[in-house]
Short mmCIF file of C-alpha atoms and ligand atoms in Angstrom, two decimals:
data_model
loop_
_atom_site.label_atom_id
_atom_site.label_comp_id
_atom_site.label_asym_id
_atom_site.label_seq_id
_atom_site.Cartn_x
_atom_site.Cartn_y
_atom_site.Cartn_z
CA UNK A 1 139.46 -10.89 119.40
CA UNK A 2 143.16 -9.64 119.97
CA UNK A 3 143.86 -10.81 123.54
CA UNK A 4 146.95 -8.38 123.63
CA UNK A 5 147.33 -4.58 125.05
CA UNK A 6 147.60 -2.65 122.34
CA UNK A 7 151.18 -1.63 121.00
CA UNK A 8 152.99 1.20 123.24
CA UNK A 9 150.79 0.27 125.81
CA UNK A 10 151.43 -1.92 128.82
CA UNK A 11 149.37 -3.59 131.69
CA UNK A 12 150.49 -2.56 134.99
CA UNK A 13 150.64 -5.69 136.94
CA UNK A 14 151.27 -5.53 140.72
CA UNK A 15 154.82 -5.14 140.75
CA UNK A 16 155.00 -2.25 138.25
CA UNK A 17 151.50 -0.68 139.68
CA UNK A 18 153.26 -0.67 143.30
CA UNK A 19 156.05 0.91 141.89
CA UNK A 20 153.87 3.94 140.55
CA UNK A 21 151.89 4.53 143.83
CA UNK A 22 155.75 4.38 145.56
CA UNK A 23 156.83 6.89 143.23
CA UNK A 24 153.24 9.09 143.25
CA UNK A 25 153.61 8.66 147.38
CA UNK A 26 157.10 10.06 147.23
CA UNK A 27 156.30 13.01 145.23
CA UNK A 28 153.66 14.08 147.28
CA UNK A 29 155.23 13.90 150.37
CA UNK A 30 157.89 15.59 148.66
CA UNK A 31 156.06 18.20 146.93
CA UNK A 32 154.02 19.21 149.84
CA UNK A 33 157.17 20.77 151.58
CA UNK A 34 157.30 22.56 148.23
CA UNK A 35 153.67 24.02 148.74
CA UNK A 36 152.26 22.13 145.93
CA UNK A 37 148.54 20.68 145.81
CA UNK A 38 147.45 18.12 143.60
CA UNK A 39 145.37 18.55 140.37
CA UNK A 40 143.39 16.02 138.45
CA UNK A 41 142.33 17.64 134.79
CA UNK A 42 140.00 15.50 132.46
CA UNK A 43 142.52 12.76 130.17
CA UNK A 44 141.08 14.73 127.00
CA UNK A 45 141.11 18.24 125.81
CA UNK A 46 140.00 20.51 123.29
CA UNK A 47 141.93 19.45 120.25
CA UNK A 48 143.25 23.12 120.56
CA UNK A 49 144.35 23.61 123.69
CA UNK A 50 147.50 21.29 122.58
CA UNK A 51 147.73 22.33 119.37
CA UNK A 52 147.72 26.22 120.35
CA UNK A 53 150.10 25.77 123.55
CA UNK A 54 152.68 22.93 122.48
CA UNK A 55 152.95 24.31 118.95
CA UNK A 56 151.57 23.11 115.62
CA UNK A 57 155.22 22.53 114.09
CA UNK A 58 156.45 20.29 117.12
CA UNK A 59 156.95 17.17 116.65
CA UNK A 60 153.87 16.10 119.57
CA UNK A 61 151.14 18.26 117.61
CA UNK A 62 151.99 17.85 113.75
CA UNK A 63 152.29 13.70 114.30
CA UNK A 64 151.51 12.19 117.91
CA UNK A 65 148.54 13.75 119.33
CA UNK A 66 145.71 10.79 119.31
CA UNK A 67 142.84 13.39 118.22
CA UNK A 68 139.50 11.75 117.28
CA UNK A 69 135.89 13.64 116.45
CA UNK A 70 133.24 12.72 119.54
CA UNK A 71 129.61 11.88 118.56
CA UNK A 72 129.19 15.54 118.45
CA UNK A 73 131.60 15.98 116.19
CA UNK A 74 134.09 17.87 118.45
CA UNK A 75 137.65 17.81 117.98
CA UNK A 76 139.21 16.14 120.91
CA UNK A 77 142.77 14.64 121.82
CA UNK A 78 144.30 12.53 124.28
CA UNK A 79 146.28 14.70 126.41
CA UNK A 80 150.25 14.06 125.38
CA UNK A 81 151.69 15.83 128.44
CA UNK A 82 149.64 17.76 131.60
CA UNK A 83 151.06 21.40 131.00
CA UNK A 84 148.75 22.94 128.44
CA UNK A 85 145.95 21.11 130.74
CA UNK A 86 146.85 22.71 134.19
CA UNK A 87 147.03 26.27 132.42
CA UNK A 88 143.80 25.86 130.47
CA UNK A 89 142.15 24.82 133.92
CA UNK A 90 144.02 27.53 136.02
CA UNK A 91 142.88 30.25 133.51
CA UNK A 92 139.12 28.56 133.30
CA UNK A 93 138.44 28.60 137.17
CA UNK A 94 140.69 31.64 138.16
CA UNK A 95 143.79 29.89 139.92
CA UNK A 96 145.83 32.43 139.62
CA UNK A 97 144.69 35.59 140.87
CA UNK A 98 146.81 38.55 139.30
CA UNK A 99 149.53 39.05 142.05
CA UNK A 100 149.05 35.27 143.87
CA UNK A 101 150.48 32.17 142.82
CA UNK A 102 149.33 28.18 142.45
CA UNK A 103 151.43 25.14 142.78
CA UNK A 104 150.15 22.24 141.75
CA UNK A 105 151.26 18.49 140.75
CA UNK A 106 149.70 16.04 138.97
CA UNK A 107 150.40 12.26 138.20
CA UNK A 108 148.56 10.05 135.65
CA UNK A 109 149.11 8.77 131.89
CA UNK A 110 149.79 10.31 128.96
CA UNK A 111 149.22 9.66 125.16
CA UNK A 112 151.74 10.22 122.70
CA UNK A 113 152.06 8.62 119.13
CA UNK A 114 155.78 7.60 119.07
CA UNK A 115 157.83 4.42 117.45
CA UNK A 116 157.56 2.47 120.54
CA UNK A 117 161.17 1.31 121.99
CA UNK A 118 162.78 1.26 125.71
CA UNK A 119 161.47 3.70 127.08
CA UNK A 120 159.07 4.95 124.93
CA UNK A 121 155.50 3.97 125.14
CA UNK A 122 152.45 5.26 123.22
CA UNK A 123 150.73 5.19 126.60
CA UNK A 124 152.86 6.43 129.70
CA UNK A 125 152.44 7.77 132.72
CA UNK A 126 154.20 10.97 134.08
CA UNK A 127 154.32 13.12 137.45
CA UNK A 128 154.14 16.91 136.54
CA UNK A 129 154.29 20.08 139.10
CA UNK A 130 153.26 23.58 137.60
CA UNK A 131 154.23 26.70 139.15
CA UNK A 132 151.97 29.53 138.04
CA UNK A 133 152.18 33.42 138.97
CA UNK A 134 155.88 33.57 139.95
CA UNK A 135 158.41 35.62 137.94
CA UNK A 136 161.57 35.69 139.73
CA UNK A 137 164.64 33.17 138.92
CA UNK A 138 164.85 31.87 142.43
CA UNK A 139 161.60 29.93 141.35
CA UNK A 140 163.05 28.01 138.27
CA UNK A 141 165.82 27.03 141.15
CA UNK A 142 163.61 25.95 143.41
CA UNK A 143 161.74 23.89 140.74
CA UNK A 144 164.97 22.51 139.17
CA UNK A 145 166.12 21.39 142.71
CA UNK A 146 162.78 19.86 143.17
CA UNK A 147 163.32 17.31 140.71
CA UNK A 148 167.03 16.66 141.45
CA UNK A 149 166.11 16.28 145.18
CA UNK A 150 163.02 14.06 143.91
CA UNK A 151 165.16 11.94 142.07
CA UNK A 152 167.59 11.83 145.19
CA UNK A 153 165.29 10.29 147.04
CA UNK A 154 164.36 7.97 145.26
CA UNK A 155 167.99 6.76 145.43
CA UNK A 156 169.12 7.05 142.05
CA UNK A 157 173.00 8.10 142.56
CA UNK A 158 173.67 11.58 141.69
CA UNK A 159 176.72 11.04 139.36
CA UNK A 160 173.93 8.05 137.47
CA UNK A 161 172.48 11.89 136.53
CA UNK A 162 173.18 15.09 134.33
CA UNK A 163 171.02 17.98 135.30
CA UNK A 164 170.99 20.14 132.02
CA UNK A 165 170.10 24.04 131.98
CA UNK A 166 169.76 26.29 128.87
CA UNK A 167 167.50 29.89 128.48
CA UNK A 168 165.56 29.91 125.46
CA UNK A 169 165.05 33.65 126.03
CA UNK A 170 162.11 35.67 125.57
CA UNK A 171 160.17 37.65 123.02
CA UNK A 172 162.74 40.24 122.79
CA UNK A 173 165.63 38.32 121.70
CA UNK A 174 164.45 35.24 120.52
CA UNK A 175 162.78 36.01 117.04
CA UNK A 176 166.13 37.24 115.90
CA UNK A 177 168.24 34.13 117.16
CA UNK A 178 165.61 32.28 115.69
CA UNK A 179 165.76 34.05 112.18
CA UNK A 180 170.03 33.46 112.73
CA UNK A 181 169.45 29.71 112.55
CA UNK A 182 167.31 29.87 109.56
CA UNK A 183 169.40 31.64 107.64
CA UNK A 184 171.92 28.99 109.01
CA UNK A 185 170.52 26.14 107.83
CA UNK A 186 169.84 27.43 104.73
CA UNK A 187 173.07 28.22 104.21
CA UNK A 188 174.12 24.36 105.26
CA UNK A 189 171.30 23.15 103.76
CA UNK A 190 172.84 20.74 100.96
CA UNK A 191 174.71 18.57 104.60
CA UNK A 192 171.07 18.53 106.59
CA UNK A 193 168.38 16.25 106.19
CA UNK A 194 165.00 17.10 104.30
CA UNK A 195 163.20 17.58 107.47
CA UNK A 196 165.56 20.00 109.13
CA UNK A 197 165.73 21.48 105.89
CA UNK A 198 161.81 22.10 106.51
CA UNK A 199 162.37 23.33 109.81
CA UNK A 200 163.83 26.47 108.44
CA UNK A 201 160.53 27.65 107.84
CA UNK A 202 158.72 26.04 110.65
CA UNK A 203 160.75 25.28 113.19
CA UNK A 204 164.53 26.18 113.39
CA UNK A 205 165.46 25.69 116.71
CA UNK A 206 164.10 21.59 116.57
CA UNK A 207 167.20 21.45 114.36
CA UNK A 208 169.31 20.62 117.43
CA UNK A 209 167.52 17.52 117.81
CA UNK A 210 167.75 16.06 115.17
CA UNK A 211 169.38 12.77 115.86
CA UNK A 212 170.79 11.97 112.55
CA UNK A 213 174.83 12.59 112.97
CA UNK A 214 175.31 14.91 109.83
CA UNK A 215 172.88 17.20 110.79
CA UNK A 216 174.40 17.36 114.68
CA UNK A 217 177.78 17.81 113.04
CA UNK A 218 176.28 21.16 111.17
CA UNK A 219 174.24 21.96 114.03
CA UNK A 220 177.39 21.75 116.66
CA UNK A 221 178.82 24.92 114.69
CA UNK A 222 174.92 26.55 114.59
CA UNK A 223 174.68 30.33 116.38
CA UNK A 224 174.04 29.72 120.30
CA UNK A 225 171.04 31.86 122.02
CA UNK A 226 173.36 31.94 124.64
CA UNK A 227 175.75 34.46 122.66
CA UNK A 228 172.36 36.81 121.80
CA UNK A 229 169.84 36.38 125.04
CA UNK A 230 169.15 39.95 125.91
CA UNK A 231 170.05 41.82 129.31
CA UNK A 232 166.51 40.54 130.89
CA UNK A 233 167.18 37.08 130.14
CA UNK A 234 170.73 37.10 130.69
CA UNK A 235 170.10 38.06 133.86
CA UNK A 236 167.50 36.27 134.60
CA UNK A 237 169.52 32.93 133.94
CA UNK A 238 172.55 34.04 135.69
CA UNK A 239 170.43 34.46 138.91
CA UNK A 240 168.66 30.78 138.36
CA UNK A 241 173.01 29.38 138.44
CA UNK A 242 173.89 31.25 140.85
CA UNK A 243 170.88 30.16 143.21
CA UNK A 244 171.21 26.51 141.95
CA UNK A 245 174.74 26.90 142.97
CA UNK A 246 173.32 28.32 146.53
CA UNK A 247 172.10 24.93 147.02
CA UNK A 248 174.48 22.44 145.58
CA UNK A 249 172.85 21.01 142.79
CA UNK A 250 175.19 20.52 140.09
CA UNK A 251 174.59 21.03 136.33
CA UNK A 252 175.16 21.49 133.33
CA UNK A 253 174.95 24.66 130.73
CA UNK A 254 173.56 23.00 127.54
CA UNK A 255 173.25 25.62 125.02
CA UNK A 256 171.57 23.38 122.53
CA UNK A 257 168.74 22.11 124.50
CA UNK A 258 165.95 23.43 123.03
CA UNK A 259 163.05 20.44 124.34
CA UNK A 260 160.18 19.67 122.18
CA UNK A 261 157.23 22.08 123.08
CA UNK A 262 156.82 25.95 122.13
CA UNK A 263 155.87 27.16 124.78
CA UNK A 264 159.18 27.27 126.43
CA UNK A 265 160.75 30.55 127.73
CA UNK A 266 163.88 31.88 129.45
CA UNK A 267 165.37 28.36 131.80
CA UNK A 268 164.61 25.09 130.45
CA UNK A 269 166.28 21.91 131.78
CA UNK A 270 166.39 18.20 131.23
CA UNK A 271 167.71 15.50 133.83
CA UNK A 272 168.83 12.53 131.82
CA UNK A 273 170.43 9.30 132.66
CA UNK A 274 173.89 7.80 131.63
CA UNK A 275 173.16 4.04 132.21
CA UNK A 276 170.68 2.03 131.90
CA UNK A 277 168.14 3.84 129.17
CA UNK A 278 169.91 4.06 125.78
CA UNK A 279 168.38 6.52 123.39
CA UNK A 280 165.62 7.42 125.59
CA UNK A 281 167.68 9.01 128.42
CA UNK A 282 165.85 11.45 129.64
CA UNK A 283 164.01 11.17 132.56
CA UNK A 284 162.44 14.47 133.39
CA UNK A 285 162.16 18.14 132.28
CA UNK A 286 160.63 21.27 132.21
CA UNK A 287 160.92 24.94 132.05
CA UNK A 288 159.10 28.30 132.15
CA UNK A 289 156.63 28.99 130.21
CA UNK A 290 155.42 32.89 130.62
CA UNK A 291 153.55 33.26 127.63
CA UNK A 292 151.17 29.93 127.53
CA UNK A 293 148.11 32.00 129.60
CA UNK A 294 148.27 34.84 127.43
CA UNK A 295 148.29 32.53 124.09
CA UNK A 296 144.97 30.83 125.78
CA UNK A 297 143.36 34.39 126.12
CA UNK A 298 144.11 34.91 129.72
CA UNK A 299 146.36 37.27 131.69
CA UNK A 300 149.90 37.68 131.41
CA UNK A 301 150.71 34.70 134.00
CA UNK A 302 154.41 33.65 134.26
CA UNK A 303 154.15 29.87 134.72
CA UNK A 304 157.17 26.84 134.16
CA UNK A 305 157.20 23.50 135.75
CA UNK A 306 158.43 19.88 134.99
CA UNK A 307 157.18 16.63 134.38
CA UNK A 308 159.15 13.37 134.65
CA UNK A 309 158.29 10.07 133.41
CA UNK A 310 157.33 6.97 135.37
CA UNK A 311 158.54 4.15 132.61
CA UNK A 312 162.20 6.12 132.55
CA UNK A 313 162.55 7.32 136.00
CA UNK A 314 161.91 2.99 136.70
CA UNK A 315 164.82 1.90 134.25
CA UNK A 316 167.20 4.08 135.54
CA UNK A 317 166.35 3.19 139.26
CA UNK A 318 167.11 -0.66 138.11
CA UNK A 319 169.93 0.36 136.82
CA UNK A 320 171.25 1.54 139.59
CA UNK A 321 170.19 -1.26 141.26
CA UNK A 322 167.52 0.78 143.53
CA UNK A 323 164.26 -1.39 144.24
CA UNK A 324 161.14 -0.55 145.16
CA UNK A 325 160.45 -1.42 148.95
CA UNK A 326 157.71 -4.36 148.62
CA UNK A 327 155.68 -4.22 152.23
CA UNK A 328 154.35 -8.17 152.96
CA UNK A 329 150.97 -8.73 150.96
CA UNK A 330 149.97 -10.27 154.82
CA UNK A 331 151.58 -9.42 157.72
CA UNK A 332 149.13 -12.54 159.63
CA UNK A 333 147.59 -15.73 157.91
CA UNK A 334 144.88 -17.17 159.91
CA UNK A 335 145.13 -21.13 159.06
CA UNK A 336 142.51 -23.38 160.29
CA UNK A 337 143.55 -26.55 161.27
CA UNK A 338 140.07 -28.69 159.59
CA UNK A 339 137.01 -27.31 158.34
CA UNK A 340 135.02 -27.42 161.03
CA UNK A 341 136.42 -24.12 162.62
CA UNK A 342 136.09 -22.69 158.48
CA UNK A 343 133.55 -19.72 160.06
CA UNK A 344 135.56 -18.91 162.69
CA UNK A 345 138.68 -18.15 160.65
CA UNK A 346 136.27 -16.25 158.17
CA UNK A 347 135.39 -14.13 161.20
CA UNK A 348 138.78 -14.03 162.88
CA UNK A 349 140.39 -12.86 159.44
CA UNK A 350 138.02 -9.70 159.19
CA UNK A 351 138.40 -8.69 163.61
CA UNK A 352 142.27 -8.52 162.83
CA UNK A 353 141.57 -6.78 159.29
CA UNK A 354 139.45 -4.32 161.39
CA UNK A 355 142.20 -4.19 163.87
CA UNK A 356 144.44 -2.73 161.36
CA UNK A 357 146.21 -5.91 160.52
CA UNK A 358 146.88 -6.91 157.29
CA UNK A 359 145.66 -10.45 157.00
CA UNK A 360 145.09 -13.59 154.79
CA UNK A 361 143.17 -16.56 154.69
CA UNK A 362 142.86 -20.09 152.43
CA UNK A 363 139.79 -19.66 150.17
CA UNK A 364 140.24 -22.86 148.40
CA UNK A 365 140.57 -25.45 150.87
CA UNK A 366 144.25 -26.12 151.27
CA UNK A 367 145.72 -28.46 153.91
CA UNK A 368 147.19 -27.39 157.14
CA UNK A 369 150.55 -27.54 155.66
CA UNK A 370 149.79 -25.87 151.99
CA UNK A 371 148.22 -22.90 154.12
CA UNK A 372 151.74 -22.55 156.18
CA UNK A 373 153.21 -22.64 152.12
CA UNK A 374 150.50 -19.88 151.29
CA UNK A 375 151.90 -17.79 154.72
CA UNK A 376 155.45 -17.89 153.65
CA UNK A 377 155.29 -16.77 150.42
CA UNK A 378 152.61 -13.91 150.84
CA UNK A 379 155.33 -12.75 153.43
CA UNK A 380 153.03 -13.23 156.57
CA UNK A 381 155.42 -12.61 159.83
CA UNK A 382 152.64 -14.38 161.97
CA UNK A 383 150.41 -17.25 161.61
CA UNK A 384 147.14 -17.64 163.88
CA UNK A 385 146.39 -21.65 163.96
CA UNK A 386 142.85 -22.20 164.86
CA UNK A 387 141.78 -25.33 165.91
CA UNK A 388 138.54 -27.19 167.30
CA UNK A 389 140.74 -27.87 170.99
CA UNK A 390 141.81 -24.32 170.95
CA UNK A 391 138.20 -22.88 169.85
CA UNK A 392 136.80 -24.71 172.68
CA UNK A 393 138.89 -22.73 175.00
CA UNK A 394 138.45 -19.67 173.63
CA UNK A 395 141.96 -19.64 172.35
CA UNK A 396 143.98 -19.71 169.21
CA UNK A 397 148.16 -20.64 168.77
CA UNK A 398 150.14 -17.96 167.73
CA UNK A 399 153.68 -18.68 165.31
CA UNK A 400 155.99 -16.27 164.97
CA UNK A 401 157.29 -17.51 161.47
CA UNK A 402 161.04 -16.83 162.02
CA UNK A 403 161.54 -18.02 165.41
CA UNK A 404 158.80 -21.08 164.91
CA UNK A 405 157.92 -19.39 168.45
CA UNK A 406 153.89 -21.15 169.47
CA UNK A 407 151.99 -19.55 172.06
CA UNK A 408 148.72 -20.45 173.56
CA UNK A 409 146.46 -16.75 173.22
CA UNK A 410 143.37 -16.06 174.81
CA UNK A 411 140.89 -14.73 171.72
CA UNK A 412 140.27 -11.71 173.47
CA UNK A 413 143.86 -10.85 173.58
CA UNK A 414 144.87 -11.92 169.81
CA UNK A 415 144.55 -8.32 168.63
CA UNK A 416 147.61 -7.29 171.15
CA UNK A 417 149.52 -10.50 171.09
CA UNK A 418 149.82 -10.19 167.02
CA UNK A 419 150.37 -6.06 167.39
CA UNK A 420 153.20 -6.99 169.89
CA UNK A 421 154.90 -9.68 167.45
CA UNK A 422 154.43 -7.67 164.32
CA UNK A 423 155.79 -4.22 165.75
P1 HAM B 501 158.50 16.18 128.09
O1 HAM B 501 159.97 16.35 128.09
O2 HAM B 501 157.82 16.06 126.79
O3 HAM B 501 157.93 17.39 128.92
O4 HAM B 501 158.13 14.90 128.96
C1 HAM B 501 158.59 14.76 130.27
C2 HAM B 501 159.08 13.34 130.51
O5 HAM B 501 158.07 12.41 130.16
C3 HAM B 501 160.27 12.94 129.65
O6 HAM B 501 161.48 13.38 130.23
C4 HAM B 501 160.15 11.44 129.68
O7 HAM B 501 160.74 10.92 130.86
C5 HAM B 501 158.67 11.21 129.71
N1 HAM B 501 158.18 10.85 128.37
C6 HAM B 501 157.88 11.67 127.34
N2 HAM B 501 157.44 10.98 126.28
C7 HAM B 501 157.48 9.68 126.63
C8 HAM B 501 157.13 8.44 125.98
N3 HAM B 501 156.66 8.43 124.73
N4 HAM B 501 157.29 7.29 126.66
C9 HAM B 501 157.76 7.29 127.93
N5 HAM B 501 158.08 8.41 128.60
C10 HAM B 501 157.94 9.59 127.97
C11 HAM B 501 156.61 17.58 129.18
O8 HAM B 501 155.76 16.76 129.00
C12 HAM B 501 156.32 18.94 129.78
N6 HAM B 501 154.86 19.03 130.04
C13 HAM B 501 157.10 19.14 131.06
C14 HAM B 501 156.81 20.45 131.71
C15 HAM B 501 156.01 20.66 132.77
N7 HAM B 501 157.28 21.62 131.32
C16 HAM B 501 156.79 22.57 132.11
N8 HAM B 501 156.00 21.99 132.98
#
């Protein structure tokens, strides 16, 4: 048997897996003042539901989608990101009633077939919010300065950060900028690589991401959607920086970010990091996406949101040198002094556990002095001694661990005494 996780993926031990819940406790608290709820949707879809919303000619769909046939012979796949999810649930149970709008976030894993390297993992885990039924520009502000303020409180420094901004436009204007770039890299096509020379016909735009210098050399002189984004969407993006500037959050215009899903409309952004992440630098994005219900069958439902990712968001925290705030496995360890008082201290342990106190005991017979050992380093701020001579009258010593403090506590008053000390 292969004792090892398999490649891309990675155990969460303790310190990693409090890290997530820190991050997942964050968000909610920060989301809720946003008005979002959360959403859990099933870690598999419908094979098409991804492949019909993220695009067949991205990179996700055509090669990192883990899709497998069930014992029924149904098409499924692993879901690579949460967005085509939340839409195919909020068009399945009616979320968005025409006129009324949802916000919801969502935090789990995703599954993505990529060359694992810093910051890439085949498995990783992301926190998403989805914004569905609002049309107006002060909403892709409002979700924009979501993240940034998210990201903010988590401590990272703001100049650690570019927030980037682009409009992909809409279905009025961007066929023809789309058609532009073709016929651009056609005409280049002898300085780009094979596969942006494919993405003429599939996928044009994915040309700007190409990481391979000679093709961003041809690609910094490409036409810029910017320069052809009709009135609507001109508009509509103008409003979005002029609201983000309403608030402070600084950014910058990107007219080459074009992100790697389809379904992207009018504002997209993309918050990556300077230090810390190399290649991988980018910690969160999103955008609007008003056409993804419609391509699903449903309503016209304008929708955009962001995701950001847990692995990323964690690098560039330590590189800023931002930890995690570790609360004390114990704040009490209940030590008994020799065996004969071992049920007590079984019993003792659970009345303060009850009492809201988080507490520790030896299992595994240490001595009197390992279990003080065992208190220190599980971070324990109090230690009840319990003793035959105390037990016999009715009391227990309590040590405050800094001060080496003892006192002498009546049993029925241990519950207060240790609330007192502990704060
Ligand atoms: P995305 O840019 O594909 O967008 O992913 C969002 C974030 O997930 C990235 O910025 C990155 O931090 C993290 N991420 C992506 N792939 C990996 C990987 N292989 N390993 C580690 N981290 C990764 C979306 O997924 C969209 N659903 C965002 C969105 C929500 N747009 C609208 N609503």
């Amino acid at each position: 048997m292969n004792a090892r996780a398999p490649k891309g993926t990675a155990d969460m031990l303790p310190a990693t897996a409090r890290a997530w819940e820190y991050l997942t406790r964050t968000a909610q608290d920060l989301f809720a003042r946003y008005g979002y709820e959360p959403i859990y949707t099933p870690l598999f879809e419908h094979t098409d539901v991804f492949a019909r919303g993220i695009g067949e000619a991205t990179d996700i769909v055509s090669k990192e989608m883990y899709t497998f046939l069930d014992r029924a012979d149904r098409s499924l796949t692993l879901r690579p990101e949460g967005t085509a999810s939340v839409v195919r649930a909020a068009l399945e149970h009616t979320l968005v009633p025409q006129g009324s709008v949802a916000k919801v976030y969502y935090a789990g894993p995703m599954f993505r077939y990529e060359r694992p390297q810093k910051g890439r993992m085949r498995q990783f885990w992301q926190i998403g919010v989805e914004c569905l039924g609002a049309d107006g520009p002060s909403a892709d502000a409002e979700v924009i300065a979501l993240l940034w303020r998210y990201y903010e409180g988590l401590g990272i420094p703001a100049e650690n950060m570019r927030m980037l901004v682009n409009s992909m436009g809409d279905e009025a204007c961007r066929p023809a900028y789309r058609a532009h770039v073709a016929e651009y890299i056609r005409s280049r096509g002898a300085e780009l690589c094979e596969e942006c020379n494919r993405r003429a016909d599939t996928n044009p735009l994915r040309a700007f991401d190409c990481k391979k210098p000679a093709c961003a050399e041809v690609m910094a002189t490409a036409p810029l959607l910017r320069d052809e984004l009709c009135d609507e969407c001109s508009a509509h993006y103008a409003t979005v920086r002029e609201h983000l500037d309403l608030l402070g959050i600084s950014y910058v215009e990107e007219p080459r970010l074009v992100r790697g899903l389809d379904y992207y409309t009018r504002t997209v952004f993309e918050v990556q990091v300077e230090v810390g992440l190399g290649s991988q630098n980018a910690i969160g994005g999103g955008g609007r996406y008003d056409r993804l219900m419609e391509e699903y069958g449903g309503p016209a439902t304008p929708g955009l949101g962001f995701a950001l990712g847990f692995e990323r968001t964690l690098l560039a925290m330590e590189a800023a040198g931002v930890e995690v705030p570790a609360p004390p496995v114990a704040e009490v360890y209940v030590a008994r002094v020799d065996d004969s008082v071992a049920a007590e201290v079984f019993a003792l342990a659970s009345t303060l556990r009850d009492g809201g106190v988080a507490t520790e005991m030896d299992h595994q017979g240490r001595s009197l002095k390992a279990q003080f050992k065992q208190a220190g380093r599980l971070g324990a701020r109090a230690v009840v001694v319990v003793g035959p001579d105390e037990m016999a009258a009715g009391e227990v010593t309590l040590r405050h661990m800094e001060t080496k403090e003892e006192t002498r506590v009546g049993m029925s008053e241990l519950l207060g005494a240790v609330h007192t000390l502990i704060g």
